[in-house]
Short mmCIF file of N, CA and C in Angstrom, two decimals:
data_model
loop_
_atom_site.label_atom_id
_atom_site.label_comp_id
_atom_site.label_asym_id
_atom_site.label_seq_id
_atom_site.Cartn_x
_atom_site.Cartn_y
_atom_site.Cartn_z
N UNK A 1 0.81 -1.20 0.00
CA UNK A 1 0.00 0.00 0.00
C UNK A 1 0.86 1.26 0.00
N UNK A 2 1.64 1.57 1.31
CA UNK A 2 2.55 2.47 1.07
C UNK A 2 3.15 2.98 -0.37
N UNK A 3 4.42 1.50 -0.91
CA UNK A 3 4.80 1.96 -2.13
C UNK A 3 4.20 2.51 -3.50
N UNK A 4 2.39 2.02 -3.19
CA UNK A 4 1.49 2.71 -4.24
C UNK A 4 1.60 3.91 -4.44
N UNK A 5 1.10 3.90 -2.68
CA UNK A 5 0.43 5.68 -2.06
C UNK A 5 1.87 6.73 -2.49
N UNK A 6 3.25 6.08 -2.18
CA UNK A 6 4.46 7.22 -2.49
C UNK A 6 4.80 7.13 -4.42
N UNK A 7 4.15 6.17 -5.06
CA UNK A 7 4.43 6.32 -6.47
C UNK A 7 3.30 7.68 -6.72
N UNK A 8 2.32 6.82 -6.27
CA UNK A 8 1.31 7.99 -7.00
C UNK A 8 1.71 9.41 -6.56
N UNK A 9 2.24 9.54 -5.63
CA UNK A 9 1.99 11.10 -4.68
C UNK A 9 3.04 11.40 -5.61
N UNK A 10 4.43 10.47 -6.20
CA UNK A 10 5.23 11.48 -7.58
C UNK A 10 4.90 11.82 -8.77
N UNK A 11 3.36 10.77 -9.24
CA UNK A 11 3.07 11.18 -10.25
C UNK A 11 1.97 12.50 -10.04
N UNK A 12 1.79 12.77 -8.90
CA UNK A 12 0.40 13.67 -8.35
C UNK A 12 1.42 15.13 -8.36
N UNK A 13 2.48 14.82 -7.89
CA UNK A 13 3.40 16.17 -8.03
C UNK A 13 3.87 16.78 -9.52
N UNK A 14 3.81 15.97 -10.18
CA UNK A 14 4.41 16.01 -11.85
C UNK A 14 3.08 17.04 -12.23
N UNK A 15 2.27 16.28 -12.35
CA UNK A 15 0.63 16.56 -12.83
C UNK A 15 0.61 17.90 -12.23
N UNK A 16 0.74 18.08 -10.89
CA UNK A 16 0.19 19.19 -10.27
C UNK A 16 1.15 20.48 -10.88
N UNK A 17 2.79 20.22 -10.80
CA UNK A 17 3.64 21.19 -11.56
C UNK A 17 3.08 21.91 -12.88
N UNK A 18 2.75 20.87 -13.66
CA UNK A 18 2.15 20.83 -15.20
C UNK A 18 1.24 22.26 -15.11
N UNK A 19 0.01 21.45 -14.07
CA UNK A 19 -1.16 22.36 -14.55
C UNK A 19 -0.92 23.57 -13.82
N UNK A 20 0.04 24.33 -12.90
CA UNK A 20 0.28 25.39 -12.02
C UNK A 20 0.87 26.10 -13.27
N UNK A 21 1.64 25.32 -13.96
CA UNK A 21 2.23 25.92 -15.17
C UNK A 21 1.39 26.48 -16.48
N UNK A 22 0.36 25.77 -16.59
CA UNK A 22 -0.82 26.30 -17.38
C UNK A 22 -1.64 27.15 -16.74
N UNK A 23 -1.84 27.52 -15.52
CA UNK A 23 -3.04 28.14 -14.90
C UNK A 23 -3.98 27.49 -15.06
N UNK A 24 -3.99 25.98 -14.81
CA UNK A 24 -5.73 24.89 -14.56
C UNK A 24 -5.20 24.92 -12.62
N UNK A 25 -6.69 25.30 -12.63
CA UNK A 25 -6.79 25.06 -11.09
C UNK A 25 -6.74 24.19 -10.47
N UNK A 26 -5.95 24.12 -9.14
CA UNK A 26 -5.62 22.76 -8.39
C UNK A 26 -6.14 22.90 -7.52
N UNK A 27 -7.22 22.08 -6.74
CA UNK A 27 -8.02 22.13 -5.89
C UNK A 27 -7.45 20.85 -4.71
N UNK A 28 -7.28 20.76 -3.54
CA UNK A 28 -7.55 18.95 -2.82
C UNK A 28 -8.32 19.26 -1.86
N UNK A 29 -8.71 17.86 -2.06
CA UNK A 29 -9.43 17.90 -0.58
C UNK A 29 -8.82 16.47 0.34
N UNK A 30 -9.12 17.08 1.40
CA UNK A 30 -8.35 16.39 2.70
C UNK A 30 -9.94 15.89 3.41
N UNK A 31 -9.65 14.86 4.32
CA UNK A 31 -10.40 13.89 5.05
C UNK A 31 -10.44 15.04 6.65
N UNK A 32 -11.51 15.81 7.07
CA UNK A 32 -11.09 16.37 8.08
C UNK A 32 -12.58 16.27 8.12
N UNK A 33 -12.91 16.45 9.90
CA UNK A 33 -14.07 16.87 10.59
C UNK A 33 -14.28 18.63 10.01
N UNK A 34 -15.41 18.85 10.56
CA UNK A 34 -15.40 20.19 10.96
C UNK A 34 -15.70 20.78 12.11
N UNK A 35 -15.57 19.81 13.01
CA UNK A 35 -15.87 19.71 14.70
C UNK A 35 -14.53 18.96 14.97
N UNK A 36 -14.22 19.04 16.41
CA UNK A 36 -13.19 18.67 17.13
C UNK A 36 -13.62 17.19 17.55
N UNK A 37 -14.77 17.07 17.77
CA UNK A 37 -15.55 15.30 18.35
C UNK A 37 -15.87 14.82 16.91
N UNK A 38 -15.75 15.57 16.18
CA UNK A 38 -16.32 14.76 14.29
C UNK A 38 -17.86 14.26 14.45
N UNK A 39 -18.77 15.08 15.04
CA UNK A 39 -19.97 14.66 15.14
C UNK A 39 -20.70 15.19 13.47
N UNK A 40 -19.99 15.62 12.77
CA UNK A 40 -20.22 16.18 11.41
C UNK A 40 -20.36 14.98 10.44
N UNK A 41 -19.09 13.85 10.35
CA UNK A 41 -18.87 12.45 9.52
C UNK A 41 -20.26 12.19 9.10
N UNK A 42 -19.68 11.54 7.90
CA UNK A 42 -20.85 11.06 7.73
C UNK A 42 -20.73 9.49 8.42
N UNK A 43 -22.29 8.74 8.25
CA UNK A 43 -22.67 7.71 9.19
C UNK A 43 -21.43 6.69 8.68
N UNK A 44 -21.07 6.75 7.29
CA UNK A 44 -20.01 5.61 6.66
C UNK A 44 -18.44 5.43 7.64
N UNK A 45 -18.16 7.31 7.94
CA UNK A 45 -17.27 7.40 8.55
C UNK A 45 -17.24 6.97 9.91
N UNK A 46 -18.33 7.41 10.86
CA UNK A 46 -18.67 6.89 11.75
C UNK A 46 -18.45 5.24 11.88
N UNK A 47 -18.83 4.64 11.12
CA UNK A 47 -18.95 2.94 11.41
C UNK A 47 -17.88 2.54 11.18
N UNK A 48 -16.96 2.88 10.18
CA UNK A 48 -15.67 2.77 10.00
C UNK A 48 -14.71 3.08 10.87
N UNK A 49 -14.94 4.22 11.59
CA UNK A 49 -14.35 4.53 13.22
C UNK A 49 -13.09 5.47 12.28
N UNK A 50 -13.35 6.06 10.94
CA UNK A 50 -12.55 7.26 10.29
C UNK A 50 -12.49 8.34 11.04
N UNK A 51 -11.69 9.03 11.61
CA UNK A 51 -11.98 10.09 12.29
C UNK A 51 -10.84 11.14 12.33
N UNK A 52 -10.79 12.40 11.33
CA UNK A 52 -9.51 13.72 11.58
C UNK A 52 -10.66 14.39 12.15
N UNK A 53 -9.69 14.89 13.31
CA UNK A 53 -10.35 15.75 13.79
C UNK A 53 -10.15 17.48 13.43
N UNK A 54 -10.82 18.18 13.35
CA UNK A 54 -11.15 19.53 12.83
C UNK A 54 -9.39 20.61 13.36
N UNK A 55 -8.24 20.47 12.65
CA UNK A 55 -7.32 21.37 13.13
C UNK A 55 -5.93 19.96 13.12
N UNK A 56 -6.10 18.35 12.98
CA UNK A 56 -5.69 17.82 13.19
C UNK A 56 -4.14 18.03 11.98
N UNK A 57 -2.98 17.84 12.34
CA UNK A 57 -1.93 17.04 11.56
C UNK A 57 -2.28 16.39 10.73
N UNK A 58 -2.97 15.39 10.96
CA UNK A 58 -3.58 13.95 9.85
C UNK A 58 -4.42 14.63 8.57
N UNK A 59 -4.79 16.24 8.67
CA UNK A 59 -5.20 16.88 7.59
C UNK A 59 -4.45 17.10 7.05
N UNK A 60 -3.46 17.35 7.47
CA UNK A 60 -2.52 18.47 6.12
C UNK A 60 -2.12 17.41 4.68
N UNK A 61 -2.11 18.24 3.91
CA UNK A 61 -1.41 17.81 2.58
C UNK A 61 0.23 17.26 3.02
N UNK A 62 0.62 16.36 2.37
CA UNK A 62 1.64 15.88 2.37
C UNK A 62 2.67 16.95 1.89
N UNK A 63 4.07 16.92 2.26
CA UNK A 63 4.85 18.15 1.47
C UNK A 63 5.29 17.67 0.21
N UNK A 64 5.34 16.75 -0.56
CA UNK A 64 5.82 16.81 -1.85
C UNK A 64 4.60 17.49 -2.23
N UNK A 65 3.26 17.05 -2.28
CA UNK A 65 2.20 18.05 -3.30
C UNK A 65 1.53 18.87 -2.43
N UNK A 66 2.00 20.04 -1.64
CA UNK A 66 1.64 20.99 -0.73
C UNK A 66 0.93 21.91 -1.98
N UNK A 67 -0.36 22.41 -1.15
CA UNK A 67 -0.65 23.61 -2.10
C UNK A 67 0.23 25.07 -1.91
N UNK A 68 -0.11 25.47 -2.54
CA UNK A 68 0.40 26.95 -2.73
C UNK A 68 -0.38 28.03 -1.75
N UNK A 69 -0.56 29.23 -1.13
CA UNK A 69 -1.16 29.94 -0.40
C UNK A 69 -2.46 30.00 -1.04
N UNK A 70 -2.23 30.03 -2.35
CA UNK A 70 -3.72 30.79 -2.81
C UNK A 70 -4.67 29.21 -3.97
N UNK A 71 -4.08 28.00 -3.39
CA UNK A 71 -4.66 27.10 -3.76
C UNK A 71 -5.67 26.57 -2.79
N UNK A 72 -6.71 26.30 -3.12
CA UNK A 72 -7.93 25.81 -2.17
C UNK A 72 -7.80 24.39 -1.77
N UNK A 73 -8.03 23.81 -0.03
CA UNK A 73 -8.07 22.72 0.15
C UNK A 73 -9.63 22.67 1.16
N UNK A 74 -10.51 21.78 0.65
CA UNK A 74 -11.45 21.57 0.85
C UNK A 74 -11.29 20.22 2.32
N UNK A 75 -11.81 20.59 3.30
CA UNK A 75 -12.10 19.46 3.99
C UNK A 75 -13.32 18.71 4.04
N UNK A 76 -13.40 17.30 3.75
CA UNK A 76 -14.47 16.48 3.74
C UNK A 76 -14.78 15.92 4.66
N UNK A 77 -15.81 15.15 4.87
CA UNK A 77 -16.59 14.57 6.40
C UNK A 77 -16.89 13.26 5.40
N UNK A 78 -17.26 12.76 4.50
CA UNK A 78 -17.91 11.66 3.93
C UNK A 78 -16.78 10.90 2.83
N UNK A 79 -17.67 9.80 2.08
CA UNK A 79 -16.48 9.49 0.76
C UNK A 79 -16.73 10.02 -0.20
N UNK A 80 -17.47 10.90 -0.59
CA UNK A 80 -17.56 11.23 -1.59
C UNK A 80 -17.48 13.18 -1.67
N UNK A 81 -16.31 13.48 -2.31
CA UNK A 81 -15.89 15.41 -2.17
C UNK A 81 -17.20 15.77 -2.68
N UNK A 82 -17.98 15.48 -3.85
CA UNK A 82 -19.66 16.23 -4.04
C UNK A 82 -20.38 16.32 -2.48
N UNK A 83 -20.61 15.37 -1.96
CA UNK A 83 -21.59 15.53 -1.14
C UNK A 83 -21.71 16.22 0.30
N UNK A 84 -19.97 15.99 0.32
CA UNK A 84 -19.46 16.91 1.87
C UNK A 84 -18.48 17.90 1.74
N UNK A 85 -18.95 18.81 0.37
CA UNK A 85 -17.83 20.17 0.45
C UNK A 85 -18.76 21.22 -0.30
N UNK A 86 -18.17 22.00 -0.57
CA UNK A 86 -18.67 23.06 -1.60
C UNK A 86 -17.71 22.89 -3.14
N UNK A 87 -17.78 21.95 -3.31
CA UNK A 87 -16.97 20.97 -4.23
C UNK A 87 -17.40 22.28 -5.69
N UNK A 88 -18.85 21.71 -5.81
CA UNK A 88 -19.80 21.51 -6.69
C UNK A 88 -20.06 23.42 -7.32
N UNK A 89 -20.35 23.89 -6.01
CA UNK A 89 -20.50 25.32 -6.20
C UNK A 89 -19.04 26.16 -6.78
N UNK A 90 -17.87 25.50 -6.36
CA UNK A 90 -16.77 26.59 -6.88
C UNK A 90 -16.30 26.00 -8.30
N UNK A 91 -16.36 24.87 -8.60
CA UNK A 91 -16.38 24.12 -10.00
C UNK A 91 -17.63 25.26 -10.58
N UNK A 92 -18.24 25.30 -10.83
CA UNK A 92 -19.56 25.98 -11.27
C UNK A 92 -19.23 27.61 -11.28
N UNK A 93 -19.12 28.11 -9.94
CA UNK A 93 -18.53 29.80 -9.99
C UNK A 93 -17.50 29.79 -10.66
N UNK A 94 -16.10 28.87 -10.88
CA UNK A 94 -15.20 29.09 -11.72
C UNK A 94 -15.02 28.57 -13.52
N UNK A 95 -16.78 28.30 -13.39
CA UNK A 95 -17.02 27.55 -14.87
C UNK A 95 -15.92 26.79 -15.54
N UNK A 96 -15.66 25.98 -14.44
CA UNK A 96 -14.65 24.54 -14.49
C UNK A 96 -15.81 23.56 -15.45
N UNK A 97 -15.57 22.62 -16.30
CA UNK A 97 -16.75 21.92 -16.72
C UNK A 97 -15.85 20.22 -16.41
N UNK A 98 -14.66 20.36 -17.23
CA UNK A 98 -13.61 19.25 -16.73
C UNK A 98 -12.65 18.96 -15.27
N UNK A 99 -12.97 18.32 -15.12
CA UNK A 99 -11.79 17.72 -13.39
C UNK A 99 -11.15 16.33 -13.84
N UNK A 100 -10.04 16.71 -13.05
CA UNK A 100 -8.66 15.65 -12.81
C UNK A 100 -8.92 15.21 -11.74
N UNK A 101 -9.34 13.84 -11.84
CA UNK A 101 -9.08 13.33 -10.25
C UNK A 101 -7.62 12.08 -9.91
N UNK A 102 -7.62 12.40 -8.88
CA UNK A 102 -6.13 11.48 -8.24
C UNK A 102 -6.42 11.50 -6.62
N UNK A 103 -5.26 10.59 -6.32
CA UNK A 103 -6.00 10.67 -5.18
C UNK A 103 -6.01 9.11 -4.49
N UNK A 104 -6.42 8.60 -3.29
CA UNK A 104 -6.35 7.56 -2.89
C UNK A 104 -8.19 7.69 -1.83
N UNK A 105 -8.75 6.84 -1.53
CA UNK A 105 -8.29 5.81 -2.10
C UNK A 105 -9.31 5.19 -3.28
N UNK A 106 -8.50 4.86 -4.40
CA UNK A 106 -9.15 4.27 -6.18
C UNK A 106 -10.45 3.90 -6.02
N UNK A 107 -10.63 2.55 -5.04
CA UNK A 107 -12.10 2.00 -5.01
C UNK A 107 -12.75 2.40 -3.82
N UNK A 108 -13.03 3.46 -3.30
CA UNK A 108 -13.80 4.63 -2.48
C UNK A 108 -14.18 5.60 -2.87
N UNK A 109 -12.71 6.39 -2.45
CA UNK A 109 -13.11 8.45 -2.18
C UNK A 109 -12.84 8.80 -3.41
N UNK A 110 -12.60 7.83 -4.64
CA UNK A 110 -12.09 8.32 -5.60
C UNK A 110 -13.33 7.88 -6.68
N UNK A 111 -13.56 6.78 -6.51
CA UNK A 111 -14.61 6.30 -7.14
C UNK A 111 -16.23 6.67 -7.23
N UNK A 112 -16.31 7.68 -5.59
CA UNK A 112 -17.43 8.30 -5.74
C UNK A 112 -17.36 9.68 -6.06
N UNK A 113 -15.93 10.14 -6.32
CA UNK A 113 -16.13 11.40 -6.48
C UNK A 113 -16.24 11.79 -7.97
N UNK A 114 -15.62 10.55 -8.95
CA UNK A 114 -16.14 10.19 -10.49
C UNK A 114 -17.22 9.88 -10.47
N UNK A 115 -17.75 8.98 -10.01
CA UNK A 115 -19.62 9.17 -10.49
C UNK A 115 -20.42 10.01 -9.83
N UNK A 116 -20.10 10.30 -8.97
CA UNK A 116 -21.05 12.06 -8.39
C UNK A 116 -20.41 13.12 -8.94
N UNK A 117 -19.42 13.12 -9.53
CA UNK A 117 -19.04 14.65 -10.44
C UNK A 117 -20.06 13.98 -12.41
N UNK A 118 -19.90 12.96 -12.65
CA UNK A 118 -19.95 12.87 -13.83
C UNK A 118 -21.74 12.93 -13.76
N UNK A 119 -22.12 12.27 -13.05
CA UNK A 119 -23.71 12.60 -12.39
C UNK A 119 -24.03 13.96 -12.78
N UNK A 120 -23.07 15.05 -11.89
CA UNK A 120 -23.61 16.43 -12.07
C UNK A 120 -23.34 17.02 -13.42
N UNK A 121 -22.74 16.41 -14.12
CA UNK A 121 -22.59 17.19 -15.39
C UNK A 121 -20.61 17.01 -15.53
N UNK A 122 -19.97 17.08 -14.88
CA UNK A 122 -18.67 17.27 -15.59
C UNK A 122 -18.18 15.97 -15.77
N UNK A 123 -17.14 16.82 -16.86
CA UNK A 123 -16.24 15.58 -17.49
C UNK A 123 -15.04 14.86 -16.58
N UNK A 124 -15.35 14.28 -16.35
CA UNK A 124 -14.17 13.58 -15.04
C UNK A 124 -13.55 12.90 -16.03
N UNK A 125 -11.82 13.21 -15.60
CA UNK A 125 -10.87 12.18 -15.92
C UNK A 125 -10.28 11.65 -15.00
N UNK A 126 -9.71 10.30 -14.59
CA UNK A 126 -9.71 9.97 -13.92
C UNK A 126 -7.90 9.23 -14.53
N UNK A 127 -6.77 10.14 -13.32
CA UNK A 127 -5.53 9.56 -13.73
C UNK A 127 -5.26 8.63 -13.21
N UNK A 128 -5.16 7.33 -14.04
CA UNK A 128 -5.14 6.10 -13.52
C UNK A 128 -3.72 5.63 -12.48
N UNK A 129 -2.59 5.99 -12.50
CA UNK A 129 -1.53 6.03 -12.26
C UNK A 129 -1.13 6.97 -10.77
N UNK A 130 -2.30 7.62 -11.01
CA UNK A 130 -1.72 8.97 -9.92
C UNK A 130 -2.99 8.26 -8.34
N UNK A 131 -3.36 7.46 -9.01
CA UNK A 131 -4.76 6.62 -7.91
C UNK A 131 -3.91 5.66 -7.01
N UNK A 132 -4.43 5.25 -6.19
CA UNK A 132 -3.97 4.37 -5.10
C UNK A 132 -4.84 3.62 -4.33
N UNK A 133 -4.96 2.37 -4.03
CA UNK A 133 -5.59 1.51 -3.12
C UNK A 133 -5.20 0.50 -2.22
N UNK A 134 -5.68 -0.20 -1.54
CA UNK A 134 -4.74 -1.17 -0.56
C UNK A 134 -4.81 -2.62 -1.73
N UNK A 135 -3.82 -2.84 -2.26
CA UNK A 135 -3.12 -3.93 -3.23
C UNK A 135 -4.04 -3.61 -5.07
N UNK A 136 -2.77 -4.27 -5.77
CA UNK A 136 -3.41 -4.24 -7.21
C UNK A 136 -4.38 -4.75 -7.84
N UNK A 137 -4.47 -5.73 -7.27
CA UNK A 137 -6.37 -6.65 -8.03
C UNK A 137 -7.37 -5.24 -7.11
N UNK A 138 -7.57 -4.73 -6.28
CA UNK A 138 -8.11 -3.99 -5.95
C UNK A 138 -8.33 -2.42 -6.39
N UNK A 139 -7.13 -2.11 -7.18
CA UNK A 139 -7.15 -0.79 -8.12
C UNK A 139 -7.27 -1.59 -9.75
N UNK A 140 -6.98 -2.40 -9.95
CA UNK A 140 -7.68 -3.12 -11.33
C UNK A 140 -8.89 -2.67 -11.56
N UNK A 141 -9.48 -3.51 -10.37
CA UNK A 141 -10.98 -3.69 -10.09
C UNK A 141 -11.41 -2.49 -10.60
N UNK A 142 -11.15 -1.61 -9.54
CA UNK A 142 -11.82 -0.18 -9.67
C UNK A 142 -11.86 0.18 -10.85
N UNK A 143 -10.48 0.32 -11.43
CA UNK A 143 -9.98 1.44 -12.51
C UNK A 143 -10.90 0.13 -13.54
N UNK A 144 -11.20 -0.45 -13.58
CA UNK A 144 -12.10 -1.37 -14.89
C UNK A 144 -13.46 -1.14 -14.54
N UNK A 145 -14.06 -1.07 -13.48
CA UNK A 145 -15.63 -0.87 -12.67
C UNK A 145 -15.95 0.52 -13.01
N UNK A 146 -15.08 1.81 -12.65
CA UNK A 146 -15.28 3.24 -13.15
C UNK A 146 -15.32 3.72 -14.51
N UNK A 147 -14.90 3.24 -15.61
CA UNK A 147 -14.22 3.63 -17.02
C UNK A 147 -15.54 4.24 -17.43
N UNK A 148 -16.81 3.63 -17.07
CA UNK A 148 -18.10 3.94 -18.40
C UNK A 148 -18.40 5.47 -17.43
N UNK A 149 -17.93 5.89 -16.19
CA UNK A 149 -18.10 7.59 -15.50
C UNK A 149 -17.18 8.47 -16.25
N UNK A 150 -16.54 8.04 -16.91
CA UNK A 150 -15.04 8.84 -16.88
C UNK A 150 -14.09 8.68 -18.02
N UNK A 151 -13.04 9.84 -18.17
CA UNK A 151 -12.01 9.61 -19.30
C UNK A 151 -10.94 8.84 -18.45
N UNK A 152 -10.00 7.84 -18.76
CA UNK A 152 -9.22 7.49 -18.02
C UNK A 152 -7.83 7.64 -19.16
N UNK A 153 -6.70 8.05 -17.91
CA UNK A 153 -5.17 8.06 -19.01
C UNK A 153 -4.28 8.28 -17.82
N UNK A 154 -3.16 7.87 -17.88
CA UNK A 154 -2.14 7.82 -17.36
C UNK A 154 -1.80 9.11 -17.13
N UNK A 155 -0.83 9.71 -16.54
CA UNK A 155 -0.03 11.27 -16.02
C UNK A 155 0.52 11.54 -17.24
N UNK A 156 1.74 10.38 -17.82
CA UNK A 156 2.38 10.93 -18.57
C UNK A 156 1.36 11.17 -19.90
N UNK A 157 0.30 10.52 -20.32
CA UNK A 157 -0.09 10.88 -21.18
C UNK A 157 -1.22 12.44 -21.10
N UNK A 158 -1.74 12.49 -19.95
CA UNK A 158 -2.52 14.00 -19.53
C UNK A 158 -1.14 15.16 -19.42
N UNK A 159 -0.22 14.61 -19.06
CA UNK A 159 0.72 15.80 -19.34
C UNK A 159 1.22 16.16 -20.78
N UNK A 160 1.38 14.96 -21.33
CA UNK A 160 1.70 15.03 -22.86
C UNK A 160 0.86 16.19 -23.78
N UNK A 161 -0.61 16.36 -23.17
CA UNK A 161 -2.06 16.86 -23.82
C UNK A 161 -1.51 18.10 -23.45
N UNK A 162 -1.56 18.03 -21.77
CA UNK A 162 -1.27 19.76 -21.39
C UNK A 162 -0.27 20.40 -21.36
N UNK A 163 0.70 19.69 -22.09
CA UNK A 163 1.77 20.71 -22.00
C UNK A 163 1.99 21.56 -23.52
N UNK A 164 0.56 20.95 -24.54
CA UNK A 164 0.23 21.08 -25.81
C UNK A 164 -0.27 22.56 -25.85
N UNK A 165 -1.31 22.74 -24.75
CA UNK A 165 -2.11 24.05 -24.56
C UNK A 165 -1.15 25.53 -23.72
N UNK A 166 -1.57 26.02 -24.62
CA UNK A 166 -0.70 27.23 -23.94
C UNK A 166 -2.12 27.79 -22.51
N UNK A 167 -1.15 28.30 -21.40
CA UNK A 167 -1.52 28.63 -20.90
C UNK A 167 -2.90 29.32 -20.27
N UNK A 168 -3.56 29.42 -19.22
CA UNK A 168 -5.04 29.40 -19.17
C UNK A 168 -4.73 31.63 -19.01
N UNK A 169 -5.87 31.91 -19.36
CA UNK A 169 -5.72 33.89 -19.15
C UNK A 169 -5.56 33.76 -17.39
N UNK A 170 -4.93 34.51 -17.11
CA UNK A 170 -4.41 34.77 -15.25
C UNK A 170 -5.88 35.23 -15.07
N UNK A 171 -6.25 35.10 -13.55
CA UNK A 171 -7.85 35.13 -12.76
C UNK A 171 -7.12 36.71 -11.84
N UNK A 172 -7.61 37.57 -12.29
CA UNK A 172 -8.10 38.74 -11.89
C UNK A 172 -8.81 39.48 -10.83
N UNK A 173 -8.76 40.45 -10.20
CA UNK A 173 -9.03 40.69 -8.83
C UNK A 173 -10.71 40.69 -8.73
N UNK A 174 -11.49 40.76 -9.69
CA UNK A 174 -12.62 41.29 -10.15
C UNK A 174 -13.05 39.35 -9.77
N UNK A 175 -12.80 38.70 -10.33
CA UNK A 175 -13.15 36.98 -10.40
C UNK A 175 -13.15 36.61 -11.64
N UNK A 176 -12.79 37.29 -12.33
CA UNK A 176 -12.80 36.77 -13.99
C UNK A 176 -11.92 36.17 -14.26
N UNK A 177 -11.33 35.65 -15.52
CA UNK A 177 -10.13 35.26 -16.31
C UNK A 177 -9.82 36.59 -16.90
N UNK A 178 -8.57 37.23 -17.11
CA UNK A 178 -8.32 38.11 -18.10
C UNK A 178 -8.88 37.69 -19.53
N UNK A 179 -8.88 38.38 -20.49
CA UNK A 179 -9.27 38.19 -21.72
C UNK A 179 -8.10 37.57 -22.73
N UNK A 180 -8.46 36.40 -23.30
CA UNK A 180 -7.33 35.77 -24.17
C UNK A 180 -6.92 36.84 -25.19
N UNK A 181 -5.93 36.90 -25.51
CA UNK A 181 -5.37 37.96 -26.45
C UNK A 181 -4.93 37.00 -27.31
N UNK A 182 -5.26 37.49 -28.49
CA UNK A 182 -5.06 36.88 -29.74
C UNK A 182 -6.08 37.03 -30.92
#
């Protein structure tokens, strides 16, 4: 499990460089209460006995893919980022229509957050490589069970795409994109 969780987290850093370099927004979300007792969880978390508590260490982003000051990290209570964040609303205010997901873990928090994003309307891709689960017949599984929610491709090949596109217009004090020039 480990050696998954530290491959993917290098291909999650590659990816993440890429798109900071284009201006595509990098969003994570972390497993956190929003209470100190986690009376917030959802009932899944609860039975599972999952529990960060609201301010905990066990939230933070790892330091190879740390966000940046002005990158957003969403804390979740449930398995699925649609149903326990404001996921949905800042995808929408930032007329995002496509998402990259990565992430651990493949056949869970990852798997519901591809069919509850593709549900609401966006195009989920789903980087197969940058995913993680506890052993490989178990991210097989997944990554073959998810495909008909989702685009699926490897890092190196989503980087191959984006390093094709020039840059996104810089986001402005107003909330806009600047205007593409050309």
């Amino acid at each position: 499990f480990w050696d998954a969780c530290r491959a993917a987290i290098g291909k999650m850093a590659k990816l993440i460089d890429v798109c900071r370099q284009k201006r595509i927004e990098v969003i994570y979300t972390v497993i956190e209460s929003l209470t100190r007792d986690g009376r917030d969880r959802s009932l899944d978390y609860k039975i599972s006995g999952l529990f960060v508590p609201k301010g905990s260490v066990d939230a933070q982003v790892v330091d190879e893919i740390k966000p940046t000051e002005d990158e957003m990290v969403l804390p979740k209570t449930s398995c699925s980022v649609f149903q326990s964040t404001i996921l949905e609303n800042v995808l929408r205010s930032m007329e995002i229509k496509q998402v990259m997901v990565v992430g651990g873990l493949t056949d869970q928090c990852v798997e519901s957050a591809i069919r509850d994003g593709c549900d609401k309307g966006f195009l989920m891709t789903q980087v197969t490589d940058a995913c993680y689960t506890y052993g490989e017949e178990r991210q097989r599984s997944s990554v073959a069970q998810i495909k008909g929610f989702c685009r699926q491709c490897t890092t190196e090949q989503l980087i191959g795409e984006l390093e094709g596109l020039e840059p996104a217009p810089a986001w402005q004090e107003n909330g806009f994109r600047a205007e593409a020039s050309g």
